[in-house]
């Protein structure tokens, strides 16, 4: 049986093999239906909301900035966070280690390859549909905070500073989450501690993505359209190559990352916890013809006493309560089938 590691194509293989070719291997070629959707034009005015952490913390401006945060989570499900307070040295270290890892020869990256039936480790990123088409991306997935599930066997030892850099960055993101969530609680009108506890001590995981340049970007997808299953997603752009697109009102909106900002989005768990007030929004990644793109994506899980369910303070529940383990299983199964699990939990 072909292992996950065998399904991986290294950055060099992809770029060297396909740069001068007019043919993309069939397992990467996506249907027109998969790539469909209107993309907002350059001449159309729109702006992904920007929230300033420094203003959230400033009593003089906090109320207005909380309103911006709430509006972003309700209307877009996405925002860019500036002045987030994550240590710049830690950020640069994780960026450097990310690029060094993806720049390694394939055989070295396969030292931490995904095992059969597993999730953690290095492998090629599959599309979410059952057609088993490959996304145009390399991916390294790791659990960073979970006393039971964390397995450092999949944490790369090469580069030698990777593990230390990830430990430091994961802690910084946990701290940032604990600073940001209380402002969401204020917007929602619930006690800050109530929402903070849904994230506190819960699993944190990370996905490192590298999207090689593609000579025929009109034929492939970096990552298929999807919703994030967890509570909160915090994305660090390693370079300045665009590619992320957010679907709003049926139209795809490209995200132009601001220097120094984090791109943050509401996940499915948070949509359920907020009883649908905050929106988990579909998004995708398209590759660039000339430049690669790398990201470090942290996922913060959230639940109430082991259950994924709406907070009772937010009115009559519009989603069924489900045990967290069953939620994860159901979400993974739905993802493989190309459906959105949240829809199956709605109370009609």
Short mmCIF file of C-alpha atoms in Angstrom, two decimals:
data_model
loop_
_atom_site.label_atom_id
_atom_site.label_comp_id
_atom_site.label_asym_id
_atom_site.label_seq_id
_atom_site.Cartn_x
_atom_site.Cartn_y
_atom_site.Cartn_z
CA UNK A 1 0.00 0.00 0.00
CA UNK A 2 1.25 3.47 -0.84
CA UNK A 3 2.18 5.41 2.28
CA UNK A 4 1.35 9.04 2.92
CA UNK A 5 5.01 9.85 2.52
CA UNK A 6 5.07 8.23 -0.93
CA UNK A 7 2.23 10.49 -2.03
CA UNK A 8 4.32 13.57 -1.37
CA UNK A 9 6.04 15.50 -4.12
CA UNK A 10 8.85 17.73 -2.96
CA UNK A 11 9.03 21.40 -3.80
CA UNK A 12 11.90 20.73 -6.21
CA UNK A 13 10.06 17.94 -8.02
CA UNK A 14 6.97 20.06 -8.51
CA UNK A 15 8.73 23.17 -9.75
CA UNK A 16 11.44 21.43 -11.80
CA UNK A 17 9.10 18.94 -13.43
CA UNK A 18 6.27 21.29 -14.30
CA UNK A 19 7.90 24.67 -14.99
CA UNK A 20 8.29 24.11 -18.72
CA UNK A 21 5.45 21.65 -19.14
CA UNK A 22 2.02 22.29 -20.59
CA UNK A 23 0.63 19.25 -18.78
CA UNK A 24 -0.17 18.97 -15.07
CA UNK A 25 -0.42 15.37 -13.74
CA UNK A 26 -4.06 14.33 -13.61
CA UNK A 27 -4.14 13.79 -9.86
CA UNK A 28 -3.65 17.56 -9.41
CA UNK A 29 -6.00 18.78 -12.15
CA UNK A 30 -9.22 20.05 -10.60
CA UNK A 31 -12.56 20.20 -12.36
CA UNK A 32 -14.02 23.50 -13.46
CA UNK A 33 -16.74 22.93 -10.86
CA UNK A 34 -14.16 22.67 -8.07
CA UNK A 35 -12.55 25.94 -9.16
CA UNK A 36 -15.79 27.77 -9.89
CA UNK A 37 -16.89 31.00 -8.31
CA UNK A 38 -16.78 34.70 -9.07
CA UNK A 39 -13.70 36.47 -7.75
CA UNK A 40 -14.14 40.12 -6.84
CA UNK A 41 -12.39 42.35 -9.38
CA UNK A 42 -9.49 44.71 -8.72
CA UNK A 43 -11.78 47.62 -9.50
CA UNK A 44 -14.28 46.64 -6.80
CA UNK A 45 -13.90 48.17 -3.37
CA UNK A 46 -13.73 45.84 -0.37
CA UNK A 47 -11.55 45.44 2.68
CA UNK A 48 -11.12 42.52 5.03
CA UNK A 49 -11.75 43.98 8.50
CA UNK A 50 -8.68 45.05 10.45
CA UNK A 51 -8.73 44.92 14.25
CA UNK A 52 -6.02 46.62 16.32
CA UNK A 53 -5.11 44.74 19.51
CA UNK A 54 -3.50 47.86 20.96
CA UNK A 55 -6.80 49.70 20.63
CA UNK A 56 -8.71 46.81 22.20
CA UNK A 57 -6.44 47.15 25.22
CA UNK A 58 -6.72 50.95 25.38
CA UNK A 59 -9.71 52.01 27.55
CA UNK A 60 -10.17 55.12 25.42
CA UNK A 61 -10.72 53.16 22.19
CA UNK A 62 -11.68 49.70 23.43
CA UNK A 63 -15.46 49.99 23.07
CA UNK A 64 -15.29 51.06 19.42
CA UNK A 65 -12.67 48.42 18.61
CA UNK A 66 -14.74 45.68 20.28
CA UNK A 67 -17.61 46.70 18.01
CA UNK A 68 -15.29 46.32 14.99
CA UNK A 69 -14.18 42.91 16.24
CA UNK A 70 -17.76 41.76 16.70
CA UNK A 71 -18.82 43.06 13.30
CA UNK A 72 -15.90 41.26 11.65
CA UNK A 73 -16.77 37.95 13.32
CA UNK A 74 -20.46 38.26 12.49
CA UNK A 75 -20.22 39.60 8.94
CA UNK A 76 -16.96 38.24 7.50
CA UNK A 77 -15.84 35.53 9.93
CA UNK A 78 -12.32 36.80 9.17
CA UNK A 79 -10.17 39.74 10.20
CA UNK A 80 -6.55 40.82 10.27
CA UNK A 81 -5.15 41.52 13.73
CA UNK A 82 -2.47 44.19 14.00
CA UNK A 83 -0.31 45.05 17.03
CA UNK A 84 -1.07 41.55 18.33
CA UNK A 85 1.85 41.50 20.76
CA UNK A 86 3.38 38.20 19.64
CA UNK A 87 7.14 38.48 20.14
CA UNK A 88 8.76 39.50 16.84
CA UNK A 89 11.82 37.33 17.45
CA UNK A 90 9.60 34.29 18.01
CA UNK A 91 7.67 35.08 14.82
CA UNK A 92 10.84 35.40 12.76
CA UNK A 93 12.23 32.16 14.20
CA UNK A 94 9.14 30.15 13.23
CA UNK A 95 9.16 31.73 9.76
CA UNK A 96 12.82 30.83 9.25
CA UNK A 97 12.34 27.26 10.45
CA UNK A 98 9.26 26.81 8.28
CA UNK A 99 11.13 27.74 5.11
CA UNK A 100 14.16 25.67 6.11
CA UNK A 101 11.99 22.60 6.67
CA UNK A 102 10.13 22.86 3.36
CA UNK A 103 13.44 23.50 1.61
CA UNK A 104 14.84 20.14 2.74
CA UNK A 105 15.19 17.22 0.30
CA UNK A 106 12.13 14.99 0.19
CA UNK A 107 13.86 12.08 1.95
CA UNK A 108 14.62 14.25 4.98
CA UNK A 109 11.05 15.52 5.20
CA UNK A 110 9.78 11.94 4.99
CA UNK A 111 11.49 11.27 8.33
CA UNK A 112 8.32 12.72 9.87
CA UNK A 113 5.86 11.40 7.27
CA UNK A 114 2.25 10.69 8.20
CA UNK A 115 1.74 7.07 9.18
CA UNK A 116 -1.07 4.93 7.75
CA UNK A 117 -4.37 5.99 9.28
CA UNK A 118 -2.75 8.91 11.09
CA UNK A 119 -3.12 12.66 10.95
CA UNK A 120 0.10 14.12 12.32
CA UNK A 121 3.22 14.44 10.23
CA UNK A 122 4.35 15.50 6.79
CA UNK A 123 2.38 14.66 3.69
CA UNK A 124 0.78 16.01 0.59
CA UNK A 125 -2.42 17.90 1.31
CA UNK A 126 -5.42 16.08 -0.16
CA UNK A 127 -8.53 17.86 -1.31
CA UNK A 128 -11.60 17.51 0.86
CA UNK A 129 -13.70 15.85 -1.80
CA UNK A 130 -14.04 12.09 -2.21
CA UNK A 131 -12.49 12.29 -5.69
CA UNK A 132 -9.03 12.08 -4.05
CA UNK A 133 -7.57 14.83 -6.18
CA UNK A 134 -4.44 16.32 -4.65
CA UNK A 135 -4.27 19.89 -3.46
CA UNK A 136 -1.21 21.78 -4.72
CA UNK A 137 0.41 21.91 -1.29
CA UNK A 138 2.81 20.25 1.08
CA UNK A 139 1.63 20.06 4.66
CA UNK A 140 3.01 19.30 8.12
CA UNK A 141 0.36 18.83 10.83
CA UNK A 142 1.25 18.61 14.52
CA UNK A 143 -0.55 18.68 17.86
CA UNK A 144 1.13 21.34 19.96
CA UNK A 145 -0.95 21.38 23.13
CA UNK A 146 -2.62 18.22 24.42
CA UNK A 147 -1.14 16.14 27.23
CA UNK A 148 -2.57 12.90 25.83
CA UNK A 149 -2.41 13.29 22.06
CA UNK A 150 0.77 15.32 21.52
CA UNK A 151 3.42 13.21 19.79
CA UNK A 152 6.81 14.85 19.31
CA UNK A 153 7.93 11.92 17.17
CA UNK A 154 6.50 13.92 14.26
CA UNK A 155 8.21 17.17 15.26
CA UNK A 156 11.11 17.66 12.82
CA UNK A 157 14.61 17.43 14.25
CA UNK A 158 15.89 19.10 11.08
CA UNK A 159 16.29 22.05 11.16
CA UNK A 160 17.73 21.66 14.64
CA UNK A 161 15.94 24.75 15.99
CA UNK A 162 12.49 23.76 14.67
CA UNK A 163 11.13 22.20 17.86
CA UNK A 164 12.25 25.05 20.09
CA UNK A 165 10.86 27.64 17.67
CA UNK A 166 7.50 25.86 17.53
CA UNK A 167 7.28 25.51 21.33
CA UNK A 168 7.84 29.24 21.75
CA UNK A 169 5.43 30.22 18.98
CA UNK A 170 2.68 27.88 20.21
CA UNK A 171 2.92 29.43 23.69
CA UNK A 172 2.72 32.93 22.23
CA UNK A 173 -0.42 32.03 20.27
CA UNK A 174 -2.02 30.48 23.35
CA UNK A 175 -1.33 33.69 25.25
CA UNK A 176 -2.72 35.80 22.42
CA UNK A 177 -5.90 33.71 22.33
CA UNK A 178 -6.37 34.22 26.07
CA UNK A 179 -6.03 37.99 25.54
CA UNK A 180 -8.33 38.17 22.51
CA UNK A 181 -11.23 35.95 23.57
CA UNK A 182 -12.37 38.18 26.48
CA UNK A 183 -13.07 40.96 23.99
CA UNK A 184 -15.21 38.57 21.96
CA UNK A 185 -17.10 37.77 25.16
CA UNK A 186 -17.70 41.47 25.75
CA UNK A 187 -19.08 41.82 22.24
CA UNK A 188 -21.36 38.81 22.73
CA UNK A 189 -22.61 40.07 26.08
CA UNK A 190 -21.45 37.05 28.11
CA UNK A 191 -19.11 36.90 31.08
CA UNK A 192 -15.52 36.96 29.89
CA UNK A 193 -14.60 33.92 31.96
CA UNK A 194 -17.42 31.93 30.37
CA UNK A 195 -15.94 32.18 26.88
CA UNK A 196 -12.32 32.02 28.07
CA UNK A 197 -13.01 28.67 29.75
CA UNK A 198 -14.22 27.17 26.48
CA UNK A 199 -10.69 27.62 25.07
CA UNK A 200 -8.61 27.24 28.24
CA UNK A 201 -6.63 24.00 28.39
CA UNK A 202 -8.11 22.70 25.14
CA UNK A 203 -6.17 21.19 22.27
CA UNK A 204 -4.03 23.35 20.04
CA UNK A 205 -2.69 22.11 16.71
CA UNK A 206 -0.74 23.57 13.82
CA UNK A 207 -0.61 23.12 10.06
CA UNK A 208 2.46 24.28 8.16
CA UNK A 209 1.63 24.73 4.47
CA UNK A 210 3.82 25.31 1.47
CA UNK A 211 2.23 26.04 -1.91
CA UNK A 212 4.86 25.74 -4.67
CA UNK A 213 4.57 28.03 -7.68
CA UNK A 214 2.50 26.40 -10.41
CA UNK A 215 3.06 27.09 -14.12
CA UNK A 216 -0.65 26.48 -14.73
CA UNK A 217 -2.46 27.90 -11.69
CA UNK A 218 -5.76 27.85 -13.57
CA UNK A 219 -5.77 24.02 -13.41
CA UNK A 220 -5.07 23.38 -9.71
CA UNK A 221 -6.11 24.47 -6.22
CA UNK A 222 -3.78 25.11 -3.30
CA UNK A 223 -6.44 24.00 -0.82
CA UNK A 224 -10.03 23.21 -1.76
CA UNK A 225 -12.87 25.39 -0.39
CA UNK A 226 -13.56 24.46 3.22
CA UNK A 227 -14.57 25.67 6.68
CA UNK A 228 -12.21 25.29 9.64
CA UNK A 229 -13.64 22.77 12.10
CA UNK A 230 -12.20 24.14 15.33
CA UNK A 231 -12.65 27.20 17.52
CA UNK A 232 -10.30 29.89 16.30
CA UNK A 233 -7.72 29.88 13.50
CA UNK A 234 -4.68 32.16 13.63
CA UNK A 235 -2.67 32.31 10.40
CA UNK A 236 0.85 33.65 10.07
CA UNK A 237 1.90 34.52 6.52
CA UNK A 238 5.57 33.57 6.13
CA UNK A 239 6.05 35.59 2.93
CA UNK A 240 4.11 38.21 0.98
CA UNK A 241 2.61 35.93 -1.69
CA UNK A 242 -1.20 36.20 -1.76
CA UNK A 243 -3.47 33.21 -2.36
CA UNK A 244 -6.05 33.01 0.43
CA UNK A 245 -9.60 33.82 -0.67
CA UNK A 246 -12.70 34.21 1.51
CA UNK A 247 -16.22 33.62 0.19
CA UNK A 248 -18.68 36.36 1.10
CA UNK A 249 -22.15 36.72 -0.42
CA UNK A 250 -21.25 34.11 -3.03
CA UNK A 251 -18.12 35.94 -4.20
CA UNK A 252 -14.48 35.09 -3.52
CA UNK A 253 -12.49 37.93 -1.95
CA UNK A 254 -8.66 37.70 -2.10
CA UNK A 255 -6.92 38.46 1.19
CA UNK A 256 -3.91 40.75 0.97
CA UNK A 257 -1.96 40.13 4.19
CA UNK A 258 -0.83 43.23 6.03
CA UNK A 259 2.83 43.26 7.09
CA UNK A 260 3.13 42.09 10.68
CA UNK A 261 -0.55 41.13 11.00
CA UNK A 262 -2.14 37.77 11.73
CA UNK A 263 -5.16 36.61 9.74
CA UNK A 264 -7.74 35.24 12.18
CA UNK A 265 -10.98 33.43 11.43
CA UNK A 266 -13.92 31.95 13.27
CA UNK A 267 -14.05 28.15 13.20
CA UNK A 268 -17.08 25.85 13.29
CA UNK A 269 -16.79 25.22 17.03
CA UNK A 270 -16.97 28.94 17.75
CA UNK A 271 -19.94 29.37 15.43
CA UNK A 272 -21.77 26.70 17.43
CA UNK A 273 -20.64 28.07 20.81
CA UNK A 274 -21.94 31.53 19.85
CA UNK A 275 -25.23 30.00 18.67
CA UNK A 276 -24.59 31.21 15.13
CA UNK A 277 -23.77 34.80 16.05
CA UNK A 278 -20.20 34.45 14.81
CA UNK A 279 -19.78 32.89 11.36
CA UNK A 280 -17.38 30.21 10.18
CA UNK A 281 -16.81 31.15 6.55
CA UNK A 282 -15.72 29.09 3.56
CA UNK A 283 -12.26 29.85 2.21
CA UNK A 284 -9.71 28.42 -0.21
CA UNK A 285 -6.14 28.92 -1.43
CA UNK A 286 -5.03 29.39 -5.04
CA UNK A 287 -1.36 29.02 -6.01
CA UNK A 288 0.74 31.63 -7.77
CA UNK A 289 2.38 31.06 -11.15
CA UNK A 290 5.76 32.42 -10.11
CA UNK A 291 6.11 32.52 -6.33
CA UNK A 292 5.66 29.97 -3.57
CA UNK A 293 3.56 30.70 -0.48
CA UNK A 294 4.10 29.44 3.06
CA UNK A 295 1.89 29.77 6.14
CA UNK A 296 1.85 28.67 9.77
CA UNK A 297 -1.75 28.04 10.83
CA UNK A 298 -2.62 27.54 14.51
CA UNK A 299 -5.96 25.98 15.48
CA UNK A 300 -7.41 26.58 18.95
CA UNK A 301 -10.10 24.10 19.98
CA UNK A 302 -13.06 25.11 22.16
CA UNK A 303 -15.87 23.29 23.98
CA UNK A 304 -18.01 23.39 27.13
CA UNK A 305 -17.31 20.58 29.62
CA UNK A 306 -16.36 18.22 26.81
CA UNK A 307 -19.36 19.19 24.68
CA UNK A 308 -19.58 21.27 21.52
CA UNK A 309 -22.80 23.21 22.07
CA UNK A 310 -24.18 26.76 22.19
CA UNK A 311 -23.57 28.79 25.32
CA UNK A 312 -26.89 28.89 27.23
CA UNK A 313 -26.45 32.63 27.81
CA UNK A 314 -27.01 33.20 24.09
CA UNK A 315 -30.63 32.11 23.95
CA UNK A 316 -32.47 29.07 22.68
CA UNK A 317 -30.02 26.67 21.09
CA UNK A 318 -30.03 26.51 17.30
CA UNK A 319 -27.50 23.65 17.20
CA UNK A 320 -27.61 20.20 18.76
CA UNK A 321 -25.08 19.47 21.51
CA UNK A 322 -22.49 16.84 20.65
CA UNK A 323 -19.63 15.26 22.58
CA UNK A 324 -16.31 16.70 21.38
CA UNK A 325 -14.81 13.38 20.26
CA UNK A 326 -17.95 12.59 18.25
CA UNK A 327 -17.83 16.10 16.82
CA UNK A 328 -14.26 15.59 15.60
CA UNK A 329 -15.14 12.21 14.07
CA UNK A 330 -18.28 13.57 12.42
CA UNK A 331 -16.51 16.65 11.13
CA UNK A 332 -13.70 14.57 9.60
CA UNK A 333 -16.17 12.22 7.94
CA UNK A 334 -18.22 15.10 6.55
CA UNK A 335 -15.06 16.78 5.26
CA UNK A 336 -14.11 13.65 3.33
CA UNK A 337 -17.61 13.58 1.84
CA UNK A 338 -17.49 17.22 0.82
CA UNK A 339 -20.26 18.42 3.15
CA UNK A 340 -20.27 20.90 6.03
CA UNK A 341 -20.81 19.13 9.35
CA UNK A 342 -22.26 22.22 11.05
CA UNK A 343 -25.30 22.00 8.78
CA UNK A 344 -26.09 18.53 10.15
CA UNK A 345 -26.21 19.90 13.70
CA UNK A 346 -28.73 22.66 13.03
CA UNK A 347 -32.01 22.41 14.91
CA UNK A 348 -34.79 22.94 12.41
#
